mmCIF file of C-alpha atoms in Angstrom:
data_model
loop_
_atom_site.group_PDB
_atom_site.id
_atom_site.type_symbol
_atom_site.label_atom_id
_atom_site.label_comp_id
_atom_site.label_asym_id
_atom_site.label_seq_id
_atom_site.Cartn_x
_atom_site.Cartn_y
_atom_site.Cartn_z
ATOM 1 C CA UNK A 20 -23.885 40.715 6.487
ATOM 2 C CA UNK A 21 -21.678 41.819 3.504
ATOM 3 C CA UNK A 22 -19.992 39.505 1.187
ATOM 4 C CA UNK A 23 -16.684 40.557 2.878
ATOM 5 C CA UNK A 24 -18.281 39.887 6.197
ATOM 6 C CA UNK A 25 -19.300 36.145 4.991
ATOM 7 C CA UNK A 26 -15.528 35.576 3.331
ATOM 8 C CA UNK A 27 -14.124 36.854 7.042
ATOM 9 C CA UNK A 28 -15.944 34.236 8.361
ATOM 10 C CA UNK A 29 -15.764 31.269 6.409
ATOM 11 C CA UNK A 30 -11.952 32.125 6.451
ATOM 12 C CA UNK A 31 -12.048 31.919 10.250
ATOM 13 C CA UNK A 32 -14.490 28.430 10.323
ATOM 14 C CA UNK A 33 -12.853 26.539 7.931
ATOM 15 C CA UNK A 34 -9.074 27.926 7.138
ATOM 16 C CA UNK A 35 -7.784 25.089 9.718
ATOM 17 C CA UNK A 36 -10.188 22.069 7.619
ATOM 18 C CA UNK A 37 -9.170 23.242 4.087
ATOM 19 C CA UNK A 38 -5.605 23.349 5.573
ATOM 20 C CA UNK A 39 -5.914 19.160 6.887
ATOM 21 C CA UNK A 40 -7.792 18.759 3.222
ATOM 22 C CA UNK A 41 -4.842 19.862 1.248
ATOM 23 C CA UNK A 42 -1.772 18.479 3.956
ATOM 24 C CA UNK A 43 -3.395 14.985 3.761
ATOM 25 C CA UNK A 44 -3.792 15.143 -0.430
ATOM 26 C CA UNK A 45 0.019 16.475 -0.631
ATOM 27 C CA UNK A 46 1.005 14.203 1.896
ATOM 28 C CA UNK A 47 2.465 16.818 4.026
ATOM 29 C CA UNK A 48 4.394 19.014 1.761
ATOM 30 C CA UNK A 49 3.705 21.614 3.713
ATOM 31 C CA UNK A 50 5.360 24.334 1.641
ATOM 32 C CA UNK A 51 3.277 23.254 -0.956
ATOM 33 C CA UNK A 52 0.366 23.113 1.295
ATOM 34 C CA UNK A 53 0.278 26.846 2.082
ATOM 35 C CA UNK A 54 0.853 27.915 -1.178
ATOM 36 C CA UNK A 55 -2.617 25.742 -2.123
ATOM 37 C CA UNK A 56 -4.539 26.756 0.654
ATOM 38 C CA UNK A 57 -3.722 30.547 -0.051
ATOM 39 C CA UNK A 58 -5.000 29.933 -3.920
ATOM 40 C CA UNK A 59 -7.981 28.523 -2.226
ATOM 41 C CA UNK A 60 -9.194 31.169 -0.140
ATOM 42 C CA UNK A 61 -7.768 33.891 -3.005
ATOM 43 C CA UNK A 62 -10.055 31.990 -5.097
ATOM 44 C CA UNK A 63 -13.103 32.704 -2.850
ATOM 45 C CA UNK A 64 -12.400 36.320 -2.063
ATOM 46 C CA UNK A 65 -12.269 36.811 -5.711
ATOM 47 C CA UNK A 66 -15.539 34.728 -5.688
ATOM 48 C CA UNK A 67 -16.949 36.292 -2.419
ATOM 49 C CA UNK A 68 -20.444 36.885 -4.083
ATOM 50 C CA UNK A 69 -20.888 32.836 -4.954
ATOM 51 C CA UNK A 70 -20.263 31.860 -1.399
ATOM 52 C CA UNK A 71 -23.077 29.669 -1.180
ATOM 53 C CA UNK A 72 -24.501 29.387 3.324
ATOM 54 C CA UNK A 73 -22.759 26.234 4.169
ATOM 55 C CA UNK A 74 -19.601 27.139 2.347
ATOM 56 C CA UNK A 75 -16.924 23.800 3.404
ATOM 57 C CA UNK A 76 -17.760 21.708 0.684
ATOM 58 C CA UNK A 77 -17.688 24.804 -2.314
ATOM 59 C CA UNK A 78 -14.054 25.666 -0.480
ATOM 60 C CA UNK A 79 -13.144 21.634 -0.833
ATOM 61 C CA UNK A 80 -13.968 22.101 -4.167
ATOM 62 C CA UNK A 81 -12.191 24.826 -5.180
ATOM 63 C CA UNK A 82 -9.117 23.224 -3.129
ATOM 64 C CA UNK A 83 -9.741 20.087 -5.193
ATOM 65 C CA UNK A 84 -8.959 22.011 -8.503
ATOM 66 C CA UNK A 85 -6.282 24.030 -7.005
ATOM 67 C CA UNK A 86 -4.597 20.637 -6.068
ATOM 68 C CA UNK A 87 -5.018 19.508 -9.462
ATOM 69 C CA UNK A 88 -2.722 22.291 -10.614
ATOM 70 C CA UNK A 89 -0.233 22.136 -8.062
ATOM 71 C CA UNK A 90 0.045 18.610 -8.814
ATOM 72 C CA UNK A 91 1.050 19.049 -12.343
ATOM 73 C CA UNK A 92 3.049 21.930 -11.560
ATOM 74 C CA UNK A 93 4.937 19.363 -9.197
ATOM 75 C CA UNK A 94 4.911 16.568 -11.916
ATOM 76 C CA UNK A 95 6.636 19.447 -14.191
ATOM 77 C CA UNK A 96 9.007 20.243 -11.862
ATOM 78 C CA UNK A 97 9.997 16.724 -10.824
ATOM 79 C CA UNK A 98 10.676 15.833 -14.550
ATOM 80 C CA UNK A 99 12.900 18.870 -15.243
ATOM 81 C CA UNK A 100 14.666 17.686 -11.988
ATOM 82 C CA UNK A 101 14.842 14.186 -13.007
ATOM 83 C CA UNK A 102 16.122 15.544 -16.678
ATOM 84 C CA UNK A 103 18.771 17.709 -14.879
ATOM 85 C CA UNK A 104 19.864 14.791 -13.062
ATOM 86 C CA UNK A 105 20.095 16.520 -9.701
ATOM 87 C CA UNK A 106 18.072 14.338 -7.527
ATOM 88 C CA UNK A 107 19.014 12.254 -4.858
ATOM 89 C CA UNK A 108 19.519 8.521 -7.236
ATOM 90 C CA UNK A 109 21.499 10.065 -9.722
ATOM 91 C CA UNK A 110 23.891 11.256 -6.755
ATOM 92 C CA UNK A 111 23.954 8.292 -5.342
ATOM 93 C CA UNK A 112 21.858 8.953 -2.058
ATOM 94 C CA UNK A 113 19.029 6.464 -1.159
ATOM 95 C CA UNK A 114 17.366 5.883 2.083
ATOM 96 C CA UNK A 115 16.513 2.889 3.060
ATOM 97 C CA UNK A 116 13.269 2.453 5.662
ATOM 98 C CA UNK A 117 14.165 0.370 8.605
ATOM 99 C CA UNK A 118 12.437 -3.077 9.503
ATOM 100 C CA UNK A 119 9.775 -1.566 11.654
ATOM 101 C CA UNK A 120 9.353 1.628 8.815
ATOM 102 C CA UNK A 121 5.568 0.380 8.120
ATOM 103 C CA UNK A 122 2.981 3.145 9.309
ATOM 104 C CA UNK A 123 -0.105 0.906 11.712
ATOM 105 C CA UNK A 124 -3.159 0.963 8.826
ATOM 106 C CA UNK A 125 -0.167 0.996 5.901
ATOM 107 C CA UNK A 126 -2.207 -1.640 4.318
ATOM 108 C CA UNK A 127 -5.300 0.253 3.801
ATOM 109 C CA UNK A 128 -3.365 3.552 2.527
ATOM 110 C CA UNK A 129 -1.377 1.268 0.005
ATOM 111 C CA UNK A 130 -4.914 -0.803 -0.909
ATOM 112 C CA UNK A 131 -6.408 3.398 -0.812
ATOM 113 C CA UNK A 132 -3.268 4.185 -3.426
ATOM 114 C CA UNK A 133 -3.710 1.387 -5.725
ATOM 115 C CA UNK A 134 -7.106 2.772 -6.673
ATOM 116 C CA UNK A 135 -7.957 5.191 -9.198
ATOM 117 C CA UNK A 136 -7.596 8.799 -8.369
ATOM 118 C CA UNK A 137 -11.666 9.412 -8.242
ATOM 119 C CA UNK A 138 -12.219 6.701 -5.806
ATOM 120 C CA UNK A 139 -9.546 7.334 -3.862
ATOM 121 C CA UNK A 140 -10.912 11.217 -3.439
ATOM 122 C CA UNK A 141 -14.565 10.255 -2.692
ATOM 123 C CA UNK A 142 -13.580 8.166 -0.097
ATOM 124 C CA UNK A 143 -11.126 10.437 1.617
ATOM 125 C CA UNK A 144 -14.119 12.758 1.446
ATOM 126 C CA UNK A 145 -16.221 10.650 3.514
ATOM 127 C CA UNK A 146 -13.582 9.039 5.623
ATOM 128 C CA UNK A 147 -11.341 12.220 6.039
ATOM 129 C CA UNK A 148 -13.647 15.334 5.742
ATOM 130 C CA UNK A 149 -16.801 13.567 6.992
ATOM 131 C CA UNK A 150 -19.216 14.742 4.488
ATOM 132 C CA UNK A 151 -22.097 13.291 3.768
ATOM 133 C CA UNK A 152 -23.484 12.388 0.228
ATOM 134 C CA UNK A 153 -25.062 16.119 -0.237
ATOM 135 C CA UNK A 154 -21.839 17.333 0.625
ATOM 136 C CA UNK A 155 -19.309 15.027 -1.218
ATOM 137 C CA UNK A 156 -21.919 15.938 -4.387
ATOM 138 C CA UNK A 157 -20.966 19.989 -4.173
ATOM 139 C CA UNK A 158 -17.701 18.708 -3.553
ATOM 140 C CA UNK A 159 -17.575 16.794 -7.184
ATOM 141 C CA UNK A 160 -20.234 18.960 -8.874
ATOM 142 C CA UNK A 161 -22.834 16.352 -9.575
ATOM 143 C CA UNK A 162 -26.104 15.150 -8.149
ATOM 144 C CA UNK A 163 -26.454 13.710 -4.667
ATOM 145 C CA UNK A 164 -27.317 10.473 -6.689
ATOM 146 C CA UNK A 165 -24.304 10.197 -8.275
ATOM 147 C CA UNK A 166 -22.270 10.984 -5.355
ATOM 148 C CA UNK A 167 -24.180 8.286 -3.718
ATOM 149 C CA UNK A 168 -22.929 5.673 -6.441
ATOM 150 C CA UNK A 169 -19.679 6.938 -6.829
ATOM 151 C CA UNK A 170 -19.268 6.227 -3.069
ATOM 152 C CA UNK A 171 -20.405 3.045 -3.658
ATOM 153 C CA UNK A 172 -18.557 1.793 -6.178
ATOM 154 C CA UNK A 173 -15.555 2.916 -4.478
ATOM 155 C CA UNK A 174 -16.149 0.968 -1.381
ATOM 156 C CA UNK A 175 -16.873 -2.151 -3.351
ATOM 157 C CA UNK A 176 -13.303 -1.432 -5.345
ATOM 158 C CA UNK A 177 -11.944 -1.028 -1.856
ATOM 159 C CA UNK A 178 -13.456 -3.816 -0.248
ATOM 160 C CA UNK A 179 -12.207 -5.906 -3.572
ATOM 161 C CA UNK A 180 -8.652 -4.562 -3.453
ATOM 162 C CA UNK A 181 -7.986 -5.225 0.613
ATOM 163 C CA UNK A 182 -9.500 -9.017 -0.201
ATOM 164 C CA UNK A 183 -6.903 -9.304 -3.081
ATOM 165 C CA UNK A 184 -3.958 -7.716 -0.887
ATOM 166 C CA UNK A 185 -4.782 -10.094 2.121
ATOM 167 C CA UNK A 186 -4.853 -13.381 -0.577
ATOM 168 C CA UNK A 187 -1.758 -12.239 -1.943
ATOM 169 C CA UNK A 188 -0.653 -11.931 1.968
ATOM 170 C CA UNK A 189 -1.999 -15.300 2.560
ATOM 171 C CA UNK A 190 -0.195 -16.910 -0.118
ATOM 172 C CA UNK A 191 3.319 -15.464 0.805
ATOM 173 C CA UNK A 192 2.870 -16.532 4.263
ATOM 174 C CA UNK A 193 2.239 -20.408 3.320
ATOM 175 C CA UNK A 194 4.977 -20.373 0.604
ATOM 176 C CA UNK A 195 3.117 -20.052 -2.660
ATOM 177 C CA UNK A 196 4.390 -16.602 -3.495
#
């Protein structure tokens, strides 16, 4: 099989699981999703020859550094906005979430967001994309050992951040907070 045979298909296989990668990282944004996944695959067409046999977790990898752009480019954007004072606080426009607003399983995205931005991503890898250790280490471009502690760790931090939120929980409940 050509190179261009082997891009074909790994376009066809995993277009639709690079696509859920990006969505769930951007939270949706899905004009800002295509645009990534699009950089993505022009990245491996332009890198057709490096296409290693099992290619998902190279693509998540190359999606993982074409996220880190968009998200700057994004954080760029939103300050000129904010400078420009054309978004919706300085025009007075707020939206307020209604009582029953909370997500089911909001409380382990918001114990998820209040870790730091490699734990967060090495979980989601496991939990999200279902790789295993081998995987999550192409993924990250280290060893499988260190993939294998990095998971780790983050589970502890996890495990330590949803026993914080429920004491804090706890507390408010009985009065204390």
């Amino acid at each position: 099989m050509s190179n261009d045979e082997i891009f074909a298909a790994a376009y066809r296989e995993h277009y639709w699981a690079v696509s859920r990668y990006v969505a769930r990282r951007l939270d949706g944004r899905m004009s800002e999703v295509e645009e990534v996944v699009a950089e993505v695959f022009t990245v491996a067409w332009r890198r057709r020859d490096d296409l290693p046999a099992a290619p998902l977790p190279w693509l998540y990898g190359v999606a993982r550094n074409c996220l880190a752009n968009a998200v700057r480019g994004y954080g760029r954007r939103r300050r000129l906005v904010d400078r420009l004072g054309h978004d919706d606080t300085a025009h007075g426009r707020h939206i307020e979430a209604g009582p029953d607003a909370e997500a089911p399983g909001a409380w382990v995205h918001e114990a998820l967001a209040r870790l730091a931005p490699a734990d967060q991503e090495v979980l989601r890898l496991t939990a999200w994309e279902e790789l295993g250790v081998d995987e999550i280490a192409v993924v990250l471009g280290c060893g499988s050992r260190a993939a294998s502690m990095r998971l780790h760790r983050a589970r502890r931090r996890l495990r330590a951040e949803i026993d914080r939120m429920s004491t804090a929980t706890a507390s408010k409940e009985h009065g204390h907070g």
